[in-house]
Coordinates of C-alpha atoms in Angstrom, one line a residue:
X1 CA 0.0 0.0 0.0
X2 CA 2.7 2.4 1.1
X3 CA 4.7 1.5 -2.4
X4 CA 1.3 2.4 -4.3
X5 CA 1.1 6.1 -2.8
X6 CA 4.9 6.3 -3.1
X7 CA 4.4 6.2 -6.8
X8 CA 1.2 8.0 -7.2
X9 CA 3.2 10.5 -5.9
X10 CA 6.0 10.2 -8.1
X11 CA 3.7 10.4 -11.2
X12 CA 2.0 12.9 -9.5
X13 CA 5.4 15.4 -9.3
X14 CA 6.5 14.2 -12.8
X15 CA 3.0 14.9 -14.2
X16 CA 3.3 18.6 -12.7
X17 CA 7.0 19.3 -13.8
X18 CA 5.8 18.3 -17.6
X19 CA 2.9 20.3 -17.2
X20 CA 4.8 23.2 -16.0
X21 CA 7.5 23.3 -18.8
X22 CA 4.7 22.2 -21.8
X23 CA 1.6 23.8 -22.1
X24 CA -0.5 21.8 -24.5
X25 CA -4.2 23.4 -25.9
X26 CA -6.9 20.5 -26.9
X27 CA -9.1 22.2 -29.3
X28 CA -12.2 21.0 -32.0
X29 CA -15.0 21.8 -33.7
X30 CA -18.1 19.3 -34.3
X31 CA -20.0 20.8 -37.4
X32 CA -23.1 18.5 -39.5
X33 CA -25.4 20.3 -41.7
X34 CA -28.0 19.0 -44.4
X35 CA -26.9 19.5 -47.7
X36 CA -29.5 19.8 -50.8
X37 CA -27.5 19.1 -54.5
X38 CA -28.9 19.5 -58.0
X39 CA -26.2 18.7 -60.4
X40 CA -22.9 17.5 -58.9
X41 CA -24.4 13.6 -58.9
X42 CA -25.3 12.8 -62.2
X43 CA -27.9 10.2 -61.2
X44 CA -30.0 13.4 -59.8
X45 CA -30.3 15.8 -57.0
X46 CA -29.5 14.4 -53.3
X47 CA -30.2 15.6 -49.9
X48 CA -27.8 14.1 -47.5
X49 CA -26.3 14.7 -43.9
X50 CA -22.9 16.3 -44.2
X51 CA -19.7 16.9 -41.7
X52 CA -17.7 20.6 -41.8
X53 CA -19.4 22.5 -43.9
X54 CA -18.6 25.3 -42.2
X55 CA -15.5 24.3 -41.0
X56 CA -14.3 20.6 -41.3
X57 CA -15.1 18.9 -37.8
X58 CA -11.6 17.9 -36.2
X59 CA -9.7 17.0 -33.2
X60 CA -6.4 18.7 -32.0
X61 CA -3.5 19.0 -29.7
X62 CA -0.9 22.1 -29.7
X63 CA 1.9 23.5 -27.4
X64 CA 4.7 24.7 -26.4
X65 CA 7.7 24.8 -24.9
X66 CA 9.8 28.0 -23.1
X67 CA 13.2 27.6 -23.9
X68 CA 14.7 30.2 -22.5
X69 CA 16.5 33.6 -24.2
X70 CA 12.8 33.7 -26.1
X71 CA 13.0 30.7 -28.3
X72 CA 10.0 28.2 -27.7
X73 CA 9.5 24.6 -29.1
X74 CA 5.7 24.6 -30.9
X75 CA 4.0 21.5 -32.3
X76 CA 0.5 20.9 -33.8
X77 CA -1.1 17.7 -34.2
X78 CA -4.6 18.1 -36.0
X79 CA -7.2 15.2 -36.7
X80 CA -10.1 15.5 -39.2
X81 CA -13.5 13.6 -39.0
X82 CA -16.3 13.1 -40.4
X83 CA -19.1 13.7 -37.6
X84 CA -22.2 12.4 -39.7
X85 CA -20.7 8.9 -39.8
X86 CA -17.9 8.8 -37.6
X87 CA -14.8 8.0 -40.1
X88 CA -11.5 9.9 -40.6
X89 CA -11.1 12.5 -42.9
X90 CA -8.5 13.1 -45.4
X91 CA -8.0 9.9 -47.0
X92 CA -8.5 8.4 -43.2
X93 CA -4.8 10.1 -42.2
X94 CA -4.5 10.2 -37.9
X95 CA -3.7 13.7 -38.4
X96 CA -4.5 14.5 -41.6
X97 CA -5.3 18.1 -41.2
X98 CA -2.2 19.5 -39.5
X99 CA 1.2 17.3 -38.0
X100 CA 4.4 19.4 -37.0
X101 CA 6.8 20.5 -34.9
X102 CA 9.3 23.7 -34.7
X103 CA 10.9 26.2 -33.1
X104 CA 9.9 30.1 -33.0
X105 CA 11.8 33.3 -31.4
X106 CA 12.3 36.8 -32.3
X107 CA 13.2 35.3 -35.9
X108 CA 10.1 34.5 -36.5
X109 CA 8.7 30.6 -36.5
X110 CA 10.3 27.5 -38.5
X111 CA 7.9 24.3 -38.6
X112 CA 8.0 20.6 -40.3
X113 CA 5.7 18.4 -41.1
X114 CA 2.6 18.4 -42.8
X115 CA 0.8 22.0 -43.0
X116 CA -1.6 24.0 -44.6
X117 CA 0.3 26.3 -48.1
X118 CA 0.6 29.5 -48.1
X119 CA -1.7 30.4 -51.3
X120 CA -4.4 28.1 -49.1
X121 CA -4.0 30.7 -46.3
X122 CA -4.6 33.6 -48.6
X123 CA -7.6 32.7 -50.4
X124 CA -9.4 31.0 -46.5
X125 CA -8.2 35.3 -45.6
X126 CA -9.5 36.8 -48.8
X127 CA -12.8 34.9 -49.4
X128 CA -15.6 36.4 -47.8
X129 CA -16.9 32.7 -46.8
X130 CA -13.6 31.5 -45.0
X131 CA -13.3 29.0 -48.0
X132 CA -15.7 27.1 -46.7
X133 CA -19.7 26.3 -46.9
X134 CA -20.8 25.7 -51.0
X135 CA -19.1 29.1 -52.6
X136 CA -15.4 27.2 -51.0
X137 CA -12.7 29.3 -53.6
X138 CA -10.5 26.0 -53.4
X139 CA -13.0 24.9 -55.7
X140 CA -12.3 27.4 -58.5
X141 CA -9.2 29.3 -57.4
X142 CA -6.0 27.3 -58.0
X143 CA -5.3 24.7 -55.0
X144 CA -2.3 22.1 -55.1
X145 CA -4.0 20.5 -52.3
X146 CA -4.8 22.8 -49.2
X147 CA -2.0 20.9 -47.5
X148 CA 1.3 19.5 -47.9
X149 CA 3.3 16.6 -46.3
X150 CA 7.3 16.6 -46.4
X151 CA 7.1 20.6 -45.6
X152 CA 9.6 23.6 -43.9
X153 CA 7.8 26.0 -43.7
X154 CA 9.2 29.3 -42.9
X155 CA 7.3 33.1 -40.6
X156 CA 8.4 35.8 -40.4
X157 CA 7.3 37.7 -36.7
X158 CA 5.1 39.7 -36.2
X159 CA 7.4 42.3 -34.9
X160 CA 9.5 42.3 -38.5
X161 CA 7.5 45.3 -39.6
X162 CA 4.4 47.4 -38.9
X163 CA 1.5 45.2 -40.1
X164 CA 3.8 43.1 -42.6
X165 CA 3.5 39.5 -42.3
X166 CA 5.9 36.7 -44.7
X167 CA 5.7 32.8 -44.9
X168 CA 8.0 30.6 -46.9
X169 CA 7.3 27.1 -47.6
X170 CA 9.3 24.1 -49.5
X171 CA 8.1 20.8 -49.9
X172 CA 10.2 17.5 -50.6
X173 CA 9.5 15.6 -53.8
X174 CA 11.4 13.1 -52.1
X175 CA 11.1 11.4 -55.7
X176 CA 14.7 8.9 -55.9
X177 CA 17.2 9.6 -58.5
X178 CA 15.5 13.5 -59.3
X179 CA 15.3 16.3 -56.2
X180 CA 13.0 18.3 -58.3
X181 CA 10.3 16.1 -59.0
X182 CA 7.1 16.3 -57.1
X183 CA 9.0 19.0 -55.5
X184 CA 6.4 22.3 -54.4
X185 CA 7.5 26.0 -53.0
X186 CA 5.0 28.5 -51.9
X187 CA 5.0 31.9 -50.7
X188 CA 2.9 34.9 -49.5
X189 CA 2.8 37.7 -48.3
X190 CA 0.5 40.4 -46.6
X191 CA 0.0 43.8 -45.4
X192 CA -2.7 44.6 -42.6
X193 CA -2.9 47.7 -40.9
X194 CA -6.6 48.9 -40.0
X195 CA -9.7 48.7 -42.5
X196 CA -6.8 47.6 -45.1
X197 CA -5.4 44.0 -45.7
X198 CA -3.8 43.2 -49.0
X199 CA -2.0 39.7 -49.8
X200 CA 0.1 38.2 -52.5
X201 CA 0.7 34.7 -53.0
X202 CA 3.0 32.7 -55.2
X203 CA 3.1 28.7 -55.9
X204 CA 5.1 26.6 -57.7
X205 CA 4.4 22.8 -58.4
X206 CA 7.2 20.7 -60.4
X207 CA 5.7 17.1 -62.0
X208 CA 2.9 17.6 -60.3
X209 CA 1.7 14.0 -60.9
X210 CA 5.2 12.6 -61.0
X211 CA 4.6 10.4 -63.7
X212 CA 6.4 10.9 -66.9
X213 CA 5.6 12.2 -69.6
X214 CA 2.5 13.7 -68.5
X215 CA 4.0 15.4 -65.8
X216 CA 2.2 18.8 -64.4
X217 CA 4.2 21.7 -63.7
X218 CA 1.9 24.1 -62.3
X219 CA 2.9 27.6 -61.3
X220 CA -0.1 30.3 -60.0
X221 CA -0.2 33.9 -58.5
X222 CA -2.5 34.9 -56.9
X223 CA -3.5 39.1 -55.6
X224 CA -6.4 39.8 -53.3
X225 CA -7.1 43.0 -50.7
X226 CA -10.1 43.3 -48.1
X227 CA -11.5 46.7 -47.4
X228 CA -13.9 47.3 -43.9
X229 CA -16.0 50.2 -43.8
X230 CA -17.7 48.9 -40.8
X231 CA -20.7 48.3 -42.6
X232 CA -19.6 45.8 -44.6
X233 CA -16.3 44.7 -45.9
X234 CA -15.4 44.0 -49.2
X235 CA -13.2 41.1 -50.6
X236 CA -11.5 40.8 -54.1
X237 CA -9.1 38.3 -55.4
X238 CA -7.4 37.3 -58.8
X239 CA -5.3 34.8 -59.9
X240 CA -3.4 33.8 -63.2
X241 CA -2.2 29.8 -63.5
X242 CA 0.0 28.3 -65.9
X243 CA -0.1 24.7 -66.4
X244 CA 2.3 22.9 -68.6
X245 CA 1.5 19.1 -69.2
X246 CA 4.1 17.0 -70.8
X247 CA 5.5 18.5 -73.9
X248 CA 1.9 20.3 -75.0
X249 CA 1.5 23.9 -74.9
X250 CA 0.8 25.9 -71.6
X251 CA -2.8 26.3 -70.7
X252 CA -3.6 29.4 -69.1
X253 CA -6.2 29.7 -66.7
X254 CA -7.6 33.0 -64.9
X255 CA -10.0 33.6 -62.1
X256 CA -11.8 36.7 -60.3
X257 CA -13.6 36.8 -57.2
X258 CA -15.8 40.2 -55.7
X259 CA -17.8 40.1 -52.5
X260 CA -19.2 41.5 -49.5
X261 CA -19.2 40.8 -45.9
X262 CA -22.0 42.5 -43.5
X263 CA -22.7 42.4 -39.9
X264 CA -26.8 41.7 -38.9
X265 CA -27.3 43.4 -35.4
X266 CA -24.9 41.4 -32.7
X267 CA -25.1 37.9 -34.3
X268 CA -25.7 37.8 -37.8
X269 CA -23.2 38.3 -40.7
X270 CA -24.5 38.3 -44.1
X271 CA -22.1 36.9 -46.6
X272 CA -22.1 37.3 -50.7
X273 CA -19.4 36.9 -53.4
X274 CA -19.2 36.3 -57.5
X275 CA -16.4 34.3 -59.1
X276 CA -15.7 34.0 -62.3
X277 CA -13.4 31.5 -64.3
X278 CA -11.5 32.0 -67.8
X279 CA -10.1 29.0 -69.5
X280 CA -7.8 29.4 -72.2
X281 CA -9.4 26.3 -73.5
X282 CA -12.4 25.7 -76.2
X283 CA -16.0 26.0 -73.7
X284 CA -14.5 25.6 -70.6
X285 CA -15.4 29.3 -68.6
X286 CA -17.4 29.1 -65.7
X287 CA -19.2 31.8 -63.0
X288 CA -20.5 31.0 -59.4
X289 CA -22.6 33.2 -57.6
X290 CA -23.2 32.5 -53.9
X291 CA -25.6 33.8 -50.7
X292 CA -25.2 33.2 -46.8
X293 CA -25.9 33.7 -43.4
X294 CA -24.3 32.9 -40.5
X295 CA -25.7 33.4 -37.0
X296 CA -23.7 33.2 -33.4
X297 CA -25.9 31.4 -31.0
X298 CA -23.1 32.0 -28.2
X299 CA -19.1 32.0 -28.0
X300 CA -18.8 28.5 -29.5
X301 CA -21.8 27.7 -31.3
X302 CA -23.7 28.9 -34.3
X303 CA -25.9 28.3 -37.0
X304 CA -25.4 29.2 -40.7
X305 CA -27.0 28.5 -44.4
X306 CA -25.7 29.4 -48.1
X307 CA -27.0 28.4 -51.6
X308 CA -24.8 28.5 -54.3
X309 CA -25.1 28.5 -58.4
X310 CA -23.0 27.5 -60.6
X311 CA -23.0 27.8 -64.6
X312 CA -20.5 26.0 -66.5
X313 CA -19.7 26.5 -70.7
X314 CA -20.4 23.3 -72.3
X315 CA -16.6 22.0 -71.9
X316 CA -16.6 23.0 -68.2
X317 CA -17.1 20.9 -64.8
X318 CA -16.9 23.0 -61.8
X319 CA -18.6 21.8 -59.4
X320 CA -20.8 19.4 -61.7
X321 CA -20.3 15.5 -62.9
X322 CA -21.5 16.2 -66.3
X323 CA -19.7 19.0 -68.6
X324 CA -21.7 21.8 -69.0
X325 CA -24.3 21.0 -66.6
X326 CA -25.7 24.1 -63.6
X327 CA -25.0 23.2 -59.9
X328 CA -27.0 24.4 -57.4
X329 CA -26.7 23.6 -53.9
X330 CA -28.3 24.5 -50.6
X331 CA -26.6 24.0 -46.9
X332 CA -28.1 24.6 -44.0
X333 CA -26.2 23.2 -40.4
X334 CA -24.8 23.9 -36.8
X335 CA -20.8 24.2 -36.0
X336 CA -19.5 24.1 -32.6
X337 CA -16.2 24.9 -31.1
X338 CA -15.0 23.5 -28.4

């Protein structure tokens, strides 16, 4: 008996000391809406029961660590699931929505692992709907995935300059015999001082499918600002992409995005934006209009609804199963934070 409360009370000590020099945030958010689509299954519409459509429901676990002299050790360890049926999300990955460690200082913050890019970061902080609910820009807007394993990715602090704010990412092909292949960089940049926020966004992707000889190098810029007049705040965004596939000729592709954000009273925000696609090839433009609400119940929980439209040229598939065909879909749901 005595050994038994000798070692509770060692665990106990070494529990404290660990909790003292870490201090480790568990986080989430459980969101499930109903989802009404007329065009994106070609059998006909559906109405189904749907996880993050707000946000995606997850799971995680970050910290850190005082060093000393100001440098800290961070990580962030970041699980994704599906709350309507229970299963994992991305591809059924542990932590398939965020996995690294680094370090961070007066030099701003270096990280490995898998994270979200860069350009990903600038469209979620330029789109009026968060990229998320049915007008998501990562459908339309250039996306080499929102995330990326075998990354360094590099901050700047906050502190570098008035209202200034840098990241640097690289990403390992980690292809044998060829460094380059598969191989992604990414970079942005923003300025936000007041009503004013205005980003920049560069990403490169070499052999994009690794397979030879249709290999994709893609490379996309993309330039957005936000404007608050305390009304309502307005969003814009444009991006130019070049694909090159194999040894055919570059294909150019071009978006646009306008829209509005508006507070309703203490809880509401109204939400609104356009997008419009140009493709250099033969039928393949699209547009997208899309409407919302979202309304704050409390702190942590809220309700929210959108319906989006979208037209595609006879060539074109955003958002549809069948070229040419008009999506429109209707979301309507709860998200919690916790």
């Amino acid at each position: 008996m005595k050994k038994s409360l000798l070692a509770l009370a060692i665990l106990g000590a070494f529990a404290g000391v660990a909790q003292a020099q870490t201090q480790v945030t568990i986080y989430g958010i459980a969101d499930v809406g109903i989802a009404y689509d007329k065009g994106a299954n070609p059998a006909g519409s559906t109405t189904k029961l749907v996880s993050g459509q707000q946000n995606g429901s997850r799971l995680g676990f970050m910290g850190t660590e005082d060093l000393g002299g100001g440098l800290k050790a961070n990580f962030k360890l970041e699980n994704g699931f599906n709350i309507d049926d229970g299963t994992q999300g991305q591809g059924g990955r542990l932590f398939g929505r965020a996995a690294y460690v680094g370090l961070s200082g007066n030099f701003g913050a270096v990280n490995a692992g898998r994270q979200d890019t860069p350009i990903y970061n600038t469209l979620d902080a330029l789109d009026p709907f968060g990229a998320n609910l049915g007008a998501d820009i990562t459908k339309s807007f250039f996306s080499a995935g929102l995330r990326t394993d075998n990354t360094i990715k590099y901050s700047t602090p906050d502190s570098l300059l008035n209202g200034v704010k840098a990241t640097l990412a690289y990403t390992f092909g980690e292809a044998a015999g060829n460094s380059s292949s598969g191989r992604q960089i990414g970079f942005s940049s923003s300025y936000n001082a007041g009503p004013l926020m205005v980003a920049l966004a560069y990403h490169d992707v070499n052999n994009e499918t690794t397979t030879a000889p249709a290999a994709a190098n893609t490379k996309a810029t993309l330039l957005g600002a936000t404007y608050n007049f305390g009304v309502a705040k307005l969003h814009a965004a444009y991006d130019w992409e070049k694909v090159a596939v194999g040894a055919t000729a570059d294909k150019d592709r071009n978006h646009y995005m306008v829209g509005v954000s508006a507070p309703v009273g203490a809880q509401g925000t109204v939400l609104a934006d356009y997008i419009r696609r140009s493709d250099d090839g033969v039928n393949m433009n699209a547009k997208q209009w899309a409407i919302g609400y979202t309304h704050a119940l409390s702190k942590r929980t809220g309700l929210y609804t959108s319906y989006t439209r979208t037209v595609n040229d006879s060539a074109s598939t955003l958002n549809v199963a069948n070229a040419g065909d008009t999506d429109k879909l209707f979301l309507v749901g709860l998200r919690h934070k916790f």
